[in-house]
mmCIF file of C-alpha atoms in Angstrom:
data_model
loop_
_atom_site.group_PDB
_atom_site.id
_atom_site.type_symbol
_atom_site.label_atom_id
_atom_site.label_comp_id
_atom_site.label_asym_id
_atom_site.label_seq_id
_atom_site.Cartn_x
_atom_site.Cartn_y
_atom_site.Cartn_z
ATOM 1 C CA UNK A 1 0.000 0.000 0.000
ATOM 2 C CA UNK A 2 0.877 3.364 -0.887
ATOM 3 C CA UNK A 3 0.020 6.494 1.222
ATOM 4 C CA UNK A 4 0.651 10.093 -0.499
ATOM 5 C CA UNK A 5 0.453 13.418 1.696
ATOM 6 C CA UNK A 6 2.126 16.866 1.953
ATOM 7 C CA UNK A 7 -0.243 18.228 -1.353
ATOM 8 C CA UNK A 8 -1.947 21.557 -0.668
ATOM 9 C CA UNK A 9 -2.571 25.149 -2.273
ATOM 10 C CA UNK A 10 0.779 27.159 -2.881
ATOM 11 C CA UNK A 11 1.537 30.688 -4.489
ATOM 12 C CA UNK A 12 3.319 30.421 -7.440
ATOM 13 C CA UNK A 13 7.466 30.390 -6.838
ATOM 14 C CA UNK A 14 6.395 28.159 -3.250
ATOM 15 C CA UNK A 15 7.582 25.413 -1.886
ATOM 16 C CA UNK A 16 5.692 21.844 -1.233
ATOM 17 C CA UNK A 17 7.127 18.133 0.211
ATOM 18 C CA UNK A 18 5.459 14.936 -0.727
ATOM 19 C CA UNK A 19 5.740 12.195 1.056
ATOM 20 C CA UNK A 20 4.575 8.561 0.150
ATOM 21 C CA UNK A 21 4.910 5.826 2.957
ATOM 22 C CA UNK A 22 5.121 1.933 1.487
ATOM 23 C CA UNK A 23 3.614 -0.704 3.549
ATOM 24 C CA UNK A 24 4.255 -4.023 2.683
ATOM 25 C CA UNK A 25 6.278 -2.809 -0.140
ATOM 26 C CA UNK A 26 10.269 -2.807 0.553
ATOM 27 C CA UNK A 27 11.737 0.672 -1.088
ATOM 28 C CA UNK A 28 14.674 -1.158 -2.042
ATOM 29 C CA UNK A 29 13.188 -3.897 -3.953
ATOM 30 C CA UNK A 30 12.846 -1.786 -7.339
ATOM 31 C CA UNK A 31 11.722 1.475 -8.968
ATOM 32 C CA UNK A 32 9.741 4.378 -7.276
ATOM 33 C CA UNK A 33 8.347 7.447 -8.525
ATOM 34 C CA UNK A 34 6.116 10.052 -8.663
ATOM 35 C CA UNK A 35 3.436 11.246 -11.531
ATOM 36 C CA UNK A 36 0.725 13.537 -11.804
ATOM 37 C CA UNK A 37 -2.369 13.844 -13.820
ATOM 38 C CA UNK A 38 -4.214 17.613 -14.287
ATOM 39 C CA UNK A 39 -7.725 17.724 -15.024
ATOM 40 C CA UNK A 40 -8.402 16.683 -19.030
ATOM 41 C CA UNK A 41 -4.728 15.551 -19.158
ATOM 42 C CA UNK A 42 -2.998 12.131 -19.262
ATOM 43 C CA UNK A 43 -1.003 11.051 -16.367
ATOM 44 C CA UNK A 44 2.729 11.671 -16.716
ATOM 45 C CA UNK A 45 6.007 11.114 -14.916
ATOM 46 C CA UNK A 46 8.024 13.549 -13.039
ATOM 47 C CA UNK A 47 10.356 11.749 -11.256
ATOM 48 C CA UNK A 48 11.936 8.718 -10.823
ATOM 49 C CA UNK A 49 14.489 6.727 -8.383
ATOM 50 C CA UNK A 50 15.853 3.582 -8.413
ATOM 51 C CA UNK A 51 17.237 0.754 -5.995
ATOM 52 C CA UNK A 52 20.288 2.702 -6.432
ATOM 53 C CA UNK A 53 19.274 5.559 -5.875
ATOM 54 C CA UNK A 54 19.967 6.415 -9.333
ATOM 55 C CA UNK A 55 16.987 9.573 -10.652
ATOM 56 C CA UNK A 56 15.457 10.372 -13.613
ATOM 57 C CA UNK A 57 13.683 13.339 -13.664
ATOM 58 C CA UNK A 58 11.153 15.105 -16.195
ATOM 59 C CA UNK A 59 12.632 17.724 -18.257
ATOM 60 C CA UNK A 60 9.547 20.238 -17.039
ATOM 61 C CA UNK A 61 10.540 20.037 -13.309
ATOM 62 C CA UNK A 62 14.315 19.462 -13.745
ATOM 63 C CA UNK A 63 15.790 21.978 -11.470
ATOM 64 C CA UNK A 64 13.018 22.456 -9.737
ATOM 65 C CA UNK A 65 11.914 18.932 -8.530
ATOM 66 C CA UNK A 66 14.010 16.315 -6.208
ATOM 67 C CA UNK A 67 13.266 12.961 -5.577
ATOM 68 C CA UNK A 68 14.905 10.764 -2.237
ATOM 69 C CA UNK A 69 14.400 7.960 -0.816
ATOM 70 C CA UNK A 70 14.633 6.867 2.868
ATOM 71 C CA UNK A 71 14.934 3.265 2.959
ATOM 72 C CA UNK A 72 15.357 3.217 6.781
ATOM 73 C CA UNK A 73 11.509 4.878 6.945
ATOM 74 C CA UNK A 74 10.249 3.252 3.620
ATOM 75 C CA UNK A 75 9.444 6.363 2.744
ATOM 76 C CA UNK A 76 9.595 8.119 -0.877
ATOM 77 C CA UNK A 77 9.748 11.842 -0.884
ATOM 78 C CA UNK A 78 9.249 14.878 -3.729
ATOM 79 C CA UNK A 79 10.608 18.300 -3.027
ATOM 80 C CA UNK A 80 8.920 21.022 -5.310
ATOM 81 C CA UNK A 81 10.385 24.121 -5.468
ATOM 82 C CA UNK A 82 9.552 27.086 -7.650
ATOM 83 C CA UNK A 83 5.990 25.873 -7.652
ATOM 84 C CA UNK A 84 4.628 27.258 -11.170
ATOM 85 C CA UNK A 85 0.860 27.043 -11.916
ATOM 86 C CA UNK A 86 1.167 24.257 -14.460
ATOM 87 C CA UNK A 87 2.242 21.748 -11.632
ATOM 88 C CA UNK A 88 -0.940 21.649 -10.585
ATOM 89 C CA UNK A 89 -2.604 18.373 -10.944
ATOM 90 C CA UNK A 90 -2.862 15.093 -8.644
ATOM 91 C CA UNK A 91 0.272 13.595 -7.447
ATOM 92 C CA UNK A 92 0.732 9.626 -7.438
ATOM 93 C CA UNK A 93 3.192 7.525 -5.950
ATOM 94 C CA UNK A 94 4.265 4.558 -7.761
ATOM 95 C CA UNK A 95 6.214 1.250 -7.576
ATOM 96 C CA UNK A 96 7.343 -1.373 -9.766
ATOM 97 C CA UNK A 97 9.707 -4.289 -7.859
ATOM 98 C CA UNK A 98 12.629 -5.466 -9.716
ATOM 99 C CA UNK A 99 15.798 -4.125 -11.713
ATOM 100 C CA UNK A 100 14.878 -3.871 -15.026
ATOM 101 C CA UNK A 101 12.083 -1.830 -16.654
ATOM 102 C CA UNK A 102 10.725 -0.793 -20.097
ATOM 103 C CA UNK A 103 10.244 3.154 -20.048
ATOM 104 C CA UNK A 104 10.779 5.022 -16.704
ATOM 105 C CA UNK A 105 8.691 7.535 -16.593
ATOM 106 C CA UNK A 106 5.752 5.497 -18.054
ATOM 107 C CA UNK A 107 2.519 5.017 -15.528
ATOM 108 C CA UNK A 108 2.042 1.502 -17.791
ATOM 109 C CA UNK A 109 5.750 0.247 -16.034
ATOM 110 C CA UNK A 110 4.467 0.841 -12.482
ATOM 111 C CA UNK A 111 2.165 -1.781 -10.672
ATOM 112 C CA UNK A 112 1.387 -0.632 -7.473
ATOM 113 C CA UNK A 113 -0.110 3.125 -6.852
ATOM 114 C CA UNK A 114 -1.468 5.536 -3.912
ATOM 115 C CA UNK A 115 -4.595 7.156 -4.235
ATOM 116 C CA UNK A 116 -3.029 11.018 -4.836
ATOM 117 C CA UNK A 117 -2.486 14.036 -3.186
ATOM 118 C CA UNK A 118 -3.849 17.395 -4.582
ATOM 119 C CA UNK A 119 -1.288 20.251 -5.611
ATOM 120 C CA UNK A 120 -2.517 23.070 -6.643
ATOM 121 C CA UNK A 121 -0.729 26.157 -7.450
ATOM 122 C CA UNK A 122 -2.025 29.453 -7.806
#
């Protein structure tokens, strides 16, 4: 199970911390990541970390977007800085075990998924 929180209402140039807490789902047992989907719009990837800590990150929030790990706390994180009104949109956490995948920053490589928390910047 994935839990997502830390989504809220920011002014544009803000600041905003996701967190997503795996149960039953070892952080260090393959890929994790974060998408979003706004209103009318596919879901897309904006960041991605693997078992080695290795990231990829979406070329729209590179600079602007980290994404960590803490294995200790099974805990994925997203920092957002420089919040800009088109980051708006619902933010999932995802996982896919293993060490190899197709595409990643693809919602069809990731199995497992939180319900979302809301971002919205204004």
């Amino acid at each position: 199970q994935l839990v997502e929180s830390g989504g809220g209402s920011v002014q544009v140039g803000g600041s905003l911390k996701l967190s997503c807490i795996a149960s039953g789902y070892n952080t260090e047992s393959g890929y994790m990541g974060w998408f979003r989907q706004a209103p009318g719009k596919e879901r897309e990837g904006v960041a991605v970390i693997d078992v080695d800590g290795r990231t990829t990150v979406a070329d729209s929030v590179k600079g602007r977007f980290t994404i960590s790990k803490d294995n200790g706390k099974n805990t994925l994180y997203l920092q957002m800085d420089d919040l800009k009104p088109e980051d708006s949109g619902m933010y999932y956490c995802a996982a896919r075990p293993g060490t190899q995948i197709a595409s990643l920053l693809s919602p069809q490589s990731y199995s497992s998924w939180g319900q979302g928390t809301q971002v919205t910047v204004s």
